[in-house]
């Protein structure tokens, strides 16, 4: 399930919504008792972003150049591929076909409030650990120097080593939180996440409008 371009992605977003309204979450099998009446835009966006992975192949072929994505640094790649290529098989579970572990939570938050979750993975985890934070932000003032209104921070800490990854940081050397986006994501490769425990925290850095 690989997708590109806006019209196709719009259709994929509709399928994500149907996944929840048909009650596929959390078992991976349609169950009317699990059906969601309302699926938020932020949930759909979070699923799409969680499924995205870095692209492969050629990054550009302009003027006879044939550059592989692999020649660019993570920061450079983030600039021109964003979060990567959407692949729902990385995120959505279908019982007996595509087994995945997905945990969804939607909560209110206020300034300086912190929501904390602990994730412990099995020793045989075959897929990446992906933590994605998305919220629907109200429009900023036209005169505002910064478009973001409500500012939340995502951190994922490896409990064994106390190593901290910030949302949208390309690696652990980045210590400055994202102050521009209403989307924050952390990916920990499967090889590094096997058998490990992580502390996931969402903090309301600045939430002036009733909380997202």
mmCIF file of C-alpha atoms in Angstrom:
data_model
loop_
_atom_site.group_PDB
_atom_site.id
_atom_site.type_symbol
_atom_site.label_atom_id
_atom_site.label_comp_id
_atom_site.label_asym_id
_atom_site.label_seq_id
_atom_site.Cartn_x
_atom_site.Cartn_y
_atom_site.Cartn_z
ATOM 1 C CA UNK A 1 0.000 0.000 0.000
ATOM 2 C CA UNK A 2 2.168 2.850 -1.261
ATOM 3 C CA UNK A 3 0.759 6.259 -2.122
ATOM 4 C CA UNK A 4 1.763 9.631 -3.519
ATOM 5 C CA UNK A 5 0.080 12.837 -4.701
ATOM 6 C CA UNK A 6 -2.775 14.723 -3.045
ATOM 7 C CA UNK A 7 -5.845 13.089 -4.707
ATOM 8 C CA UNK A 8 -4.654 9.600 -3.818
ATOM 9 C CA UNK A 9 -3.766 10.665 -0.294
ATOM 10 C CA UNK A 10 -7.247 12.133 0.130
ATOM 11 C CA UNK A 11 -8.697 8.740 -0.722
ATOM 12 C CA UNK A 12 -6.319 7.083 1.729
ATOM 13 C CA UNK A 13 -7.485 9.496 4.439
ATOM 14 C CA UNK A 14 -11.082 8.420 3.739
ATOM 15 C CA UNK A 15 -10.047 4.780 4.200
ATOM 16 C CA UNK A 16 -8.413 5.631 7.531
ATOM 17 C CA UNK A 17 -11.647 7.271 8.674
ATOM 18 C CA UNK A 18 -13.646 4.219 7.586
ATOM 19 C CA UNK A 19 -11.239 1.952 9.490
ATOM 20 C CA UNK A 20 -12.353 3.609 12.721
ATOM 21 C CA UNK A 21 -16.047 4.114 11.877
ATOM 22 C CA UNK A 22 -16.326 0.409 10.918
ATOM 23 C CA UNK A 23 -14.819 -0.607 14.270
ATOM 24 C CA UNK A 24 -11.542 -2.136 13.068
ATOM 25 C CA UNK A 25 -9.701 -0.445 15.938
ATOM 26 C CA UNK A 26 -8.363 -1.899 18.193
ATOM 27 C CA UNK A 27 -8.672 -5.568 17.139
ATOM 28 C CA UNK A 28 -8.010 -5.287 13.405
ATOM 29 C CA UNK A 29 -11.418 -6.814 12.669
ATOM 30 C CA UNK A 30 -14.659 -4.972 11.943
ATOM 31 C CA UNK A 31 -16.774 -4.854 15.103
ATOM 32 C CA UNK A 32 -19.788 -2.564 15.379
ATOM 33 C CA UNK A 33 -19.309 -2.304 19.142
ATOM 34 C CA UNK A 34 -15.930 -0.607 18.537
ATOM 35 C CA UNK A 35 -17.181 1.782 15.868
ATOM 36 C CA UNK A 36 -16.336 5.457 16.358
ATOM 37 C CA UNK A 37 -19.142 7.878 15.560
ATOM 38 C CA UNK A 38 -16.736 10.775 15.181
ATOM 39 C CA UNK A 39 -13.188 10.487 13.852
ATOM 40 C CA UNK A 40 -11.194 13.668 14.363
ATOM 41 C CA UNK A 41 -9.082 15.234 11.657
ATOM 42 C CA UNK A 42 -6.084 15.047 13.980
ATOM 43 C CA UNK A 43 -6.498 11.280 14.403
ATOM 44 C CA UNK A 44 -6.626 10.727 10.642
ATOM 45 C CA UNK A 45 -3.566 12.913 10.175
ATOM 46 C CA UNK A 46 -1.704 11.107 12.967
ATOM 47 C CA UNK A 47 -2.324 7.708 11.356
ATOM 48 C CA UNK A 48 -1.107 8.945 7.972
ATOM 49 C CA UNK A 49 2.034 10.470 9.449
ATOM 50 C CA UNK A 50 2.730 7.447 11.654
ATOM 51 C CA UNK A 51 2.674 5.241 8.574
ATOM 52 C CA UNK A 52 5.178 7.365 6.633
ATOM 53 C CA UNK A 53 8.774 6.191 6.246
ATOM 54 C CA UNK A 54 11.849 7.647 4.504
ATOM 55 C CA UNK A 55 11.780 7.249 0.757
ATOM 56 C CA UNK A 56 14.137 5.131 -1.322
ATOM 57 C CA UNK A 57 15.403 5.408 -4.869
ATOM 58 C CA UNK A 58 16.440 8.636 -6.559
ATOM 59 C CA UNK A 59 15.874 12.000 -4.905
ATOM 60 C CA UNK A 60 16.360 14.001 -8.090
ATOM 61 C CA UNK A 61 17.354 13.562 -11.707
ATOM 62 C CA UNK A 62 17.545 17.222 -12.803
ATOM 63 C CA UNK A 63 20.262 18.248 -15.282
ATOM 64 C CA UNK A 64 21.446 14.712 -15.673
ATOM 65 C CA UNK A 65 22.110 14.262 -11.937
ATOM 66 C CA UNK A 66 20.979 11.024 -10.328
ATOM 67 C CA UNK A 67 21.214 11.394 -6.575
ATOM 68 C CA UNK A 68 20.082 8.680 -4.196
ATOM 69 C CA UNK A 69 18.162 9.715 -1.089
ATOM 70 C CA UNK A 70 20.923 8.059 0.923
ATOM 71 C CA UNK A 71 23.489 10.747 0.038
ATOM 72 C CA UNK A 72 21.543 13.386 1.986
ATOM 73 C CA UNK A 73 21.601 13.988 5.728
ATOM 74 C CA UNK A 74 18.422 13.422 7.794
ATOM 75 C CA UNK A 75 17.960 17.197 8.069
ATOM 76 C CA UNK A 76 18.254 17.647 4.308
ATOM 77 C CA UNK A 77 15.845 14.791 3.658
ATOM 78 C CA UNK A 78 13.278 16.279 6.041
ATOM 79 C CA UNK A 79 13.369 19.446 3.942
ATOM 80 C CA UNK A 80 12.323 17.846 0.659
ATOM 81 C CA UNK A 81 10.484 14.655 1.640
ATOM 82 C CA UNK A 82 8.849 15.669 4.908
ATOM 83 C CA UNK A 83 7.921 12.578 6.906
ATOM 84 C CA UNK A 84 8.325 10.344 3.846
ATOM 85 C CA UNK A 85 6.052 8.000 1.917
ATOM 86 C CA UNK A 86 2.681 6.976 3.396
ATOM 87 C CA UNK A 87 2.239 3.207 3.798
ATOM 88 C CA UNK A 88 -0.788 2.194 5.884
ATOM 89 C CA UNK A 89 0.605 -1.309 6.324
ATOM 90 C CA UNK A 90 3.018 0.251 8.840
ATOM 91 C CA UNK A 91 0.171 1.427 11.057
ATOM 92 C CA UNK A 92 -3.239 -0.195 10.612
ATOM 93 C CA UNK A 93 -3.784 -3.762 11.741
ATOM 94 C CA UNK A 94 -5.926 -6.229 9.782
ATOM 95 C CA UNK A 95 -6.530 -9.409 11.746
ATOM 96 C CA UNK A 96 -4.752 -12.392 10.197
ATOM 97 C CA UNK A 97 -3.315 -10.274 7.379
ATOM 98 C CA UNK A 98 -1.286 -7.377 8.741
ATOM 99 C CA UNK A 99 -0.797 -7.550 12.505
ATOM 100 C CA UNK A 100 0.194 -4.211 14.069
ATOM 101 C CA UNK A 101 -0.023 -2.727 17.553
ATOM 102 C CA UNK A 102 -1.780 0.639 17.542
ATOM 103 C CA UNK A 103 -2.654 2.744 20.571
ATOM 104 C CA UNK A 104 -4.806 5.850 20.206
ATOM 105 C CA UNK A 105 -5.548 8.403 22.900
ATOM 106 C CA UNK A 106 -7.178 11.833 22.606
ATOM 107 C CA UNK A 107 -7.045 14.161 25.596
ATOM 108 C CA UNK A 108 -7.373 17.796 26.542
ATOM 109 C CA UNK A 109 -4.290 19.621 27.790
ATOM 110 C CA UNK A 110 -3.465 23.009 29.290
ATOM 111 C CA UNK A 111 -0.313 25.073 29.736
ATOM 112 C CA UNK A 112 2.345 23.215 31.785
ATOM 113 C CA UNK A 113 0.156 20.109 32.060
ATOM 114 C CA UNK A 114 1.942 16.841 31.202
ATOM 115 C CA UNK A 115 0.431 13.560 30.042
ATOM 116 C CA UNK A 116 2.757 10.581 30.575
ATOM 117 C CA UNK A 117 2.583 7.094 29.049
ATOM 118 C CA UNK A 118 4.890 4.098 29.401
ATOM 119 C CA UNK A 119 5.497 1.780 26.461
ATOM 120 C CA UNK A 120 7.232 -1.579 26.911
ATOM 121 C CA UNK A 121 7.972 -3.558 23.769
ATOM 122 C CA UNK A 122 8.416 -7.287 23.375
ATOM 123 C CA UNK A 123 11.873 -8.692 22.777
ATOM 124 C CA UNK A 124 10.882 -9.708 19.267
ATOM 125 C CA UNK A 125 9.396 -6.445 17.978
ATOM 126 C CA UNK A 126 9.592 -6.578 14.187
ATOM 127 C CA UNK A 127 8.544 -3.001 13.426
ATOM 128 C CA UNK A 128 9.567 0.504 14.416
ATOM 129 C CA UNK A 129 8.201 2.265 17.462
ATOM 130 C CA UNK A 130 6.446 5.377 16.169
ATOM 131 C CA UNK A 131 4.977 8.036 18.444
ATOM 132 C CA UNK A 132 2.992 10.794 16.742
ATOM 133 C CA UNK A 133 1.360 13.835 18.311
ATOM 134 C CA UNK A 134 -1.160 15.823 16.247
ATOM 135 C CA UNK A 135 -3.591 18.526 17.247
ATOM 136 C CA UNK A 136 -5.968 20.773 15.320
ATOM 137 C CA UNK A 137 -4.797 24.322 15.930
ATOM 138 C CA UNK A 138 -7.054 27.377 15.605
ATOM 139 C CA UNK A 139 -6.036 29.998 13.026
ATOM 140 C CA UNK A 140 -3.528 32.569 14.189
ATOM 141 C CA UNK A 141 -3.927 36.292 13.732
ATOM 142 C CA UNK A 142 -2.927 37.579 10.263
ATOM 143 C CA UNK A 143 -0.461 39.936 11.952
ATOM 144 C CA UNK A 144 1.123 37.212 14.113
ATOM 145 C CA UNK A 145 4.802 36.496 13.519
ATOM 146 C CA UNK A 146 4.185 32.827 14.382
ATOM 147 C CA UNK A 147 1.233 30.895 12.949
ATOM 148 C CA UNK A 148 1.157 28.295 15.744
ATOM 149 C CA UNK A 149 -1.319 29.137 18.515
ATOM 150 C CA UNK A 150 -1.301 26.145 20.874
ATOM 151 C CA UNK A 151 2.220 24.773 21.316
ATOM 152 C CA UNK A 152 2.690 21.208 22.615
ATOM 153 C CA UNK A 153 5.928 19.267 23.137
ATOM 154 C CA UNK A 154 6.497 15.545 22.561
ATOM 155 C CA UNK A 155 9.398 13.728 24.214
ATOM 156 C CA UNK A 156 10.266 10.023 24.154
ATOM 157 C CA UNK A 157 12.791 8.802 26.722
ATOM 158 C CA UNK A 158 14.559 5.431 26.668
ATOM 159 C CA UNK A 159 14.202 4.401 30.297
ATOM 160 C CA UNK A 160 17.293 2.182 30.292
ATOM 161 C CA UNK A 161 19.670 4.899 29.080
ATOM 162 C CA UNK A 162 17.743 8.113 29.786
ATOM 163 C CA UNK A 163 18.317 9.119 26.167
ATOM 164 C CA UNK A 164 15.717 11.665 25.053
ATOM 165 C CA UNK A 165 14.272 12.233 21.599
ATOM 166 C CA UNK A 166 12.213 15.344 20.921
ATOM 167 C CA UNK A 167 9.322 15.466 18.505
ATOM 168 C CA UNK A 168 10.500 16.111 14.907
ATOM 169 C CA UNK A 169 14.173 16.035 15.925
ATOM 170 C CA UNK A 170 16.306 14.197 13.374
ATOM 171 C CA UNK A 171 18.448 12.659 16.150
ATOM 172 C CA UNK A 172 19.209 12.759 19.884
ATOM 173 C CA UNK A 173 21.655 15.671 19.491
ATOM 174 C CA UNK A 174 18.752 18.072 18.892
ATOM 175 C CA UNK A 175 17.774 19.731 22.176
ATOM 176 C CA UNK A 176 15.477 22.499 20.930
ATOM 177 C CA UNK A 177 11.735 21.704 20.841
ATOM 178 C CA UNK A 178 9.709 22.327 17.697
ATOM 179 C CA UNK A 179 7.968 25.704 17.996
ATOM 180 C CA UNK A 180 6.502 25.856 14.487
ATOM 181 C CA UNK A 181 4.326 22.804 13.818
ATOM 182 C CA UNK A 182 1.135 21.201 15.158
ATOM 183 C CA UNK A 183 2.600 17.778 14.349
ATOM 184 C CA UNK A 184 5.437 16.078 16.239
ATOM 185 C CA UNK A 185 6.772 12.585 15.578
ATOM 186 C CA UNK A 186 9.475 10.259 16.886
ATOM 187 C CA UNK A 187 10.609 7.043 15.191
ATOM 188 C CA UNK A 188 12.764 4.458 16.971
ATOM 189 C CA UNK A 189 13.950 1.648 14.655
ATOM 190 C CA UNK A 190 12.843 -1.892 15.437
ATOM 191 C CA UNK A 191 16.392 -3.037 16.205
ATOM 192 C CA UNK A 192 16.751 -0.377 18.894
ATOM 193 C CA UNK A 193 13.287 -0.833 20.395
ATOM 194 C CA UNK A 194 13.269 -4.619 20.980
ATOM 195 C CA UNK A 195 12.549 -5.398 24.613
ATOM 196 C CA UNK A 196 12.960 -1.765 25.665
ATOM 197 C CA UNK A 197 10.744 0.516 27.713
ATOM 198 C CA UNK A 198 10.040 4.133 26.833
ATOM 199 C CA UNK A 199 8.429 7.031 28.619
ATOM 200 C CA UNK A 200 6.287 9.167 26.330
ATOM 201 C CA UNK A 201 5.360 12.644 27.505
ATOM 202 C CA UNK A 202 3.178 15.342 26.005
ATOM 203 C CA UNK A 203 3.505 18.771 27.599
ATOM 204 C CA UNK A 204 1.402 21.842 27.042
ATOM 205 C CA UNK A 205 4.183 24.400 26.543
ATOM 206 C CA UNK A 206 1.800 27.239 25.702
ATOM 207 C CA UNK A 207 -1.937 26.571 25.404
ATOM 208 C CA UNK A 208 -3.831 29.877 25.472
ATOM 209 C CA UNK A 209 -7.067 28.733 23.814
ATOM 210 C CA UNK A 210 -8.813 26.099 25.945
ATOM 211 C CA UNK A 211 -6.570 23.240 24.934
ATOM 212 C CA UNK A 212 -6.461 21.274 21.681
#
